[in-house]
Amino acid sequence: MTEFVLWMHRVPDVALYLVLSLGAGIENVIPAIPADTFIAIGGFLAGAGDLDAFWIFIGTSACNVTGAVFVYRLSYLYGPNFFERDMGRHLLKPHQMLRMENFYERWGPLAIFLSRFLPGVRAVTPVFAGVTRQPWPRVVIPITVASALWYGGLVKLGVIAG
């Protein structure tokens, strides 16, 4: 990790903003790559004086939320067919899908909001919100608000550490 941070000090600032922002967004496609790491490193670099914390926050938040909304939209369009046919019918049975729909109807925005604070879980929540055909305001608004709070806090902690 130390070598990675040292390498980042040698990279031009514009490239760092791009790498950190795209790294934060890729979590939605590859949950094993946590956005928190990119955001905290960006905050640390901002605290060390190399980058602007505001642009770290804007770039990483925007890319992560955009990635989550993209995954939500894809699963909204193609998810139900996948889980009714193809290989997906072996992953979720109809009664499980119904339970998930009922869960999102009852707890959707709150569950989505809270899930944004849990790495790994935050990446799959938009998928199932899309599969259960939740309306976009019930998904996008809690994702955006929770992400702004969480990533703002992580940038701030990184700045303090830097």
Tab-separated table of C-alpha atoms in Angstrom:
chain	number	residue	atom	x	y	z
A	1	MET	CA	0.000	0.000	0.000
A	2	THR	CA	2.877	2.360	0.793
A	3	GLU	CA	4.315	1.888	-2.695
A	4	PHE	CA	0.890	2.629	-4.196
A	5	VAL	CA	0.590	5.895	-2.248
A	6	LEU	CA	4.155	6.886	-3.208
A	7	TRP	CA	3.362	6.135	-6.850
A	8	MET	CA	0.278	8.339	-6.581
A	9	HIS	CA	2.464	11.257	-5.433
A	10	ARG	CA	4.357	11.057	-8.755
A	11	VAL	CA	1.249	10.954	-10.953
A	12	PRO	CA	-0.203	14.236	-12.325
A	13	ASP	CA	-3.129	15.567	-10.275
A	14	VAL	CA	-5.659	15.243	-13.101
A	15	ALA	CA	-4.788	11.574	-13.515
A	16	LEU	CA	-5.135	11.038	-9.763
A	17	TYR	CA	-8.605	12.576	-9.722
A	18	LEU	CA	-9.580	10.277	-12.593
A	19	VAL	CA	-8.072	7.122	-11.061
A	20	LEU	CA	-9.630	7.784	-7.656
A	21	SER	CA	-13.033	8.626	-9.133
A	22	LEU	CA	-13.130	5.629	-11.451
A	23	GLY	CA	-11.868	3.412	-8.629
A	24	ALA	CA	-14.752	4.570	-6.470
A	25	GLY	CA	-17.221	3.846	-9.256
A	26	ILE	CA	-15.970	0.378	-10.144
A	27	GLU	CA	-17.155	-0.981	-6.780
A	28	ASN	CA	-20.645	-1.235	-8.252
A	29	VAL	CA	-19.446	-3.678	-10.892
A	30	ILE	CA	-16.749	-5.448	-8.869
A	31	PRO	CA	-17.815	-5.345	-5.189
A	32	ALA	CA	-14.470	-6.778	-4.044
A	33	ILE	CA	-12.867	-3.412	-4.891
A	34	PRO	CA	-14.163	-1.102	-2.132
A	35	ALA	CA	-14.720	2.525	-3.022
A	36	ASP	CA	-13.836	3.465	0.552
A	37	THR	CA	-10.167	2.769	-0.119
A	38	PHE	CA	-9.984	5.142	-3.080
A	39	ILE	CA	-11.900	7.836	-1.233
A	40	ALA	CA	-9.807	7.606	1.934
A	41	ILE	CA	-6.557	7.661	-0.085
A	42	GLY	CA	-7.839	10.702	-1.958
A	43	GLY	CA	-8.646	12.438	1.319
A	44	PHE	CA	-5.207	11.542	2.658
A	45	LEU	CA	-3.529	12.990	-0.438
A	46	ALA	CA	-5.675	16.120	-0.091
A	47	GLY	CA	-4.596	16.427	3.536
A	48	ALA	CA	-0.974	16.048	2.515
A	49	GLY	CA	-1.502	19.074	0.268
A	50	ASP	CA	-1.395	17.498	-3.176
A	51	LEU	CA	-5.096	17.418	-4.071
A	52	ASP	CA	-8.262	19.385	-3.324
A	53	ALA	CA	-10.608	17.544	-0.928
A	54	PHE	CA	-13.660	19.122	-2.573
A	55	TRP	CA	-12.812	17.641	-5.977
A	56	ILE	CA	-11.967	14.275	-4.422
A	57	PHE	CA	-15.405	14.269	-2.804
A	58	ILE	CA	-17.227	15.390	-5.969
A	59	GLY	CA	-15.403	13.003	-8.306
A	60	THR	CA	-15.551	9.894	-6.148
A	61	SER	CA	-19.141	10.481	-5.045
A	62	ALA	CA	-20.362	11.234	-8.551
A	63	CYS	CA	-18.670	8.167	-10.053
A	64	ASN	CA	-19.851	5.858	-7.294
A	65	VAL	CA	-23.454	7.078	-7.458
A	66	THR	CA	-23.388	6.953	-11.264
A	67	GLY	CA	-22.109	3.375	-11.121
A	68	ALA	CA	-24.843	2.385	-8.660
A	69	VAL	CA	-27.554	3.996	-10.799
A	70	PHE	CA	-26.137	2.317	-13.922
A	71	VAL	CA	-26.260	-1.112	-12.241
A	72	TYR	CA	-29.775	-0.367	-10.940
A	73	ARG	CA	-30.941	0.575	-14.433
A	74	LEU	CA	-29.435	-2.523	-16.057
A	75	SER	CA	-31.002	-4.789	-13.460
A	76	TYR	CA	-34.313	-2.930	-13.829
A	77	LEU	CA	-34.313	-3.582	-17.575
A	78	TYR	CA	-32.842	-7.095	-17.719
A	79	GLY	CA	-32.942	-8.522	-14.194
A	80	PRO	CA	-36.512	-9.822	-14.028
A	81	ASN	CA	-36.098	-11.832	-17.248
A	82	PHE	CA	-32.781	-13.191	-16.033
A	83	PHE	CA	-34.267	-14.435	-12.757
A	84	GLU	CA	-37.377	-15.837	-14.445
A	85	ARG	CA	-35.441	-17.685	-17.130
A	86	ASP	CA	-31.864	-18.566	-17.873
A	87	MET	CA	-29.480	-19.443	-15.114
A	88	GLY	CA	-31.052	-16.924	-12.725
A	89	ARG	CA	-34.095	-19.104	-12.048
A	90	HIS	CA	-31.748	-21.410	-10.153
A	91	LEU	CA	-30.450	-18.540	-8.019
A	92	LEU	CA	-33.773	-17.107	-6.812
A	93	LYS	CA	-37.032	-19.008	-6.577
A	94	PRO	CA	-40.320	-17.162	-7.252
A	95	HIS	CA	-41.224	-17.099	-3.537
A	96	GLN	CA	-37.819	-15.553	-2.737
A	97	MET	CA	-38.355	-12.894	-5.375
A	98	LEU	CA	-41.779	-12.129	-3.887
A	99	ARG	CA	-40.271	-11.785	-0.402
A	100	MET	CA	-37.634	-9.438	-1.762
A	101	GLU	CA	-40.291	-7.347	-3.528
A	102	ASN	CA	-42.278	-7.115	-0.287
A	103	PHE	CA	-39.127	-6.127	1.606
A	104	TYR	CA	-38.358	-3.322	-0.850
A	105	GLU	CA	-41.965	-2.138	-0.843
A	106	ARG	CA	-41.882	-1.849	2.929
A	107	TRP	CA	-38.283	-0.800	3.656
A	108	GLY	CA	-36.875	0.197	0.243
A	109	PRO	CA	-35.551	3.750	0.694
A	110	LEU	CA	-34.433	3.196	4.294
A	111	ALA	CA	-32.760	-0.131	3.483
A	112	ILE	CA	-31.034	1.377	0.448
A	113	PHE	CA	-29.880	4.364	2.513
A	114	LEU	CA	-28.439	2.178	5.287
A	115	SER	CA	-26.829	-0.251	2.837
A	116	ARG	CA	-24.616	2.535	1.455
A	117	PHE	CA	-22.663	2.464	4.722
A	118	LEU	CA	-21.773	-1.234	4.316
A	119	PRO	CA	-19.053	-2.118	1.787
A	120	GLY	CA	-20.040	-5.076	-0.374
A	121	VAL	CA	-23.707	-4.778	0.555
A	122	ARG	CA	-23.862	-1.319	-1.022
A	123	ALA	CA	-22.883	-2.828	-4.371
A	124	VAL	CA	-25.642	-5.453	-4.542
A	125	THR	CA	-28.510	-3.389	-3.139
A	126	PRO	CA	-29.126	-1.415	-6.373
A	127	VAL	CA	-29.160	-4.691	-8.311
A	128	PHE	CA	-32.024	-6.120	-6.286
A	129	ALA	CA	-33.821	-2.769	-6.222
A	130	GLY	CA	-33.775	-2.873	-10.018
A	131	VAL	CA	-34.776	-6.524	-10.249
A	132	THR	CA	-37.799	-5.813	-8.043
A	133	ARG	CA	-38.650	-2.800	-10.241
A	134	GLN	CA	-38.452	-0.137	-7.564
A	135	PRO	CA	-39.227	3.362	-8.894
A	136	TRP	CA	-36.065	5.374	-9.481
A	137	PRO	CA	-36.714	8.083	-6.821
A	138	ARG	CA	-36.955	5.374	-4.125
A	139	VAL	CA	-33.505	4.175	-5.211
A	140	VAL	CA	-31.518	7.142	-6.519
A	141	ILE	CA	-32.321	9.633	-3.742
A	142	PRO	CA	-31.260	7.419	-0.812
A	143	ILE	CA	-28.150	6.277	-2.703
A	144	THR	CA	-27.130	9.869	-3.389
A	145	VAL	CA	-27.790	11.215	0.116
A	146	ALA	CA	-26.129	8.317	1.945
A	147	SER	CA	-23.147	8.319	-0.405
A	148	ALA	CA	-22.643	12.061	0.094
A	149	LEU	CA	-22.669	11.628	3.874
A	150	TRP	CA	-20.418	8.562	3.922
A	151	TYR	CA	-17.909	9.723	1.346
A	152	GLY	CA	-17.825	13.238	2.778
A	153	GLY	CA	-16.913	11.733	6.134
A	154	LEU	CA	-14.256	9.480	4.605
A	155	VAL	CA	-12.666	12.378	2.731
A	156	LYS	CA	-12.661	14.413	5.937
A	157	LEU	CA	-11.008	11.574	7.875
A	158	GLY	CA	-8.450	11.163	5.101
A	159	VAL	CA	-7.684	14.891	5.181
A	160	ILE	CA	-7.188	14.750	8.949
A	161	ALA	CA	-4.898	11.726	8.593
A	162	GLY	CA	-2.954	13.436	5.789
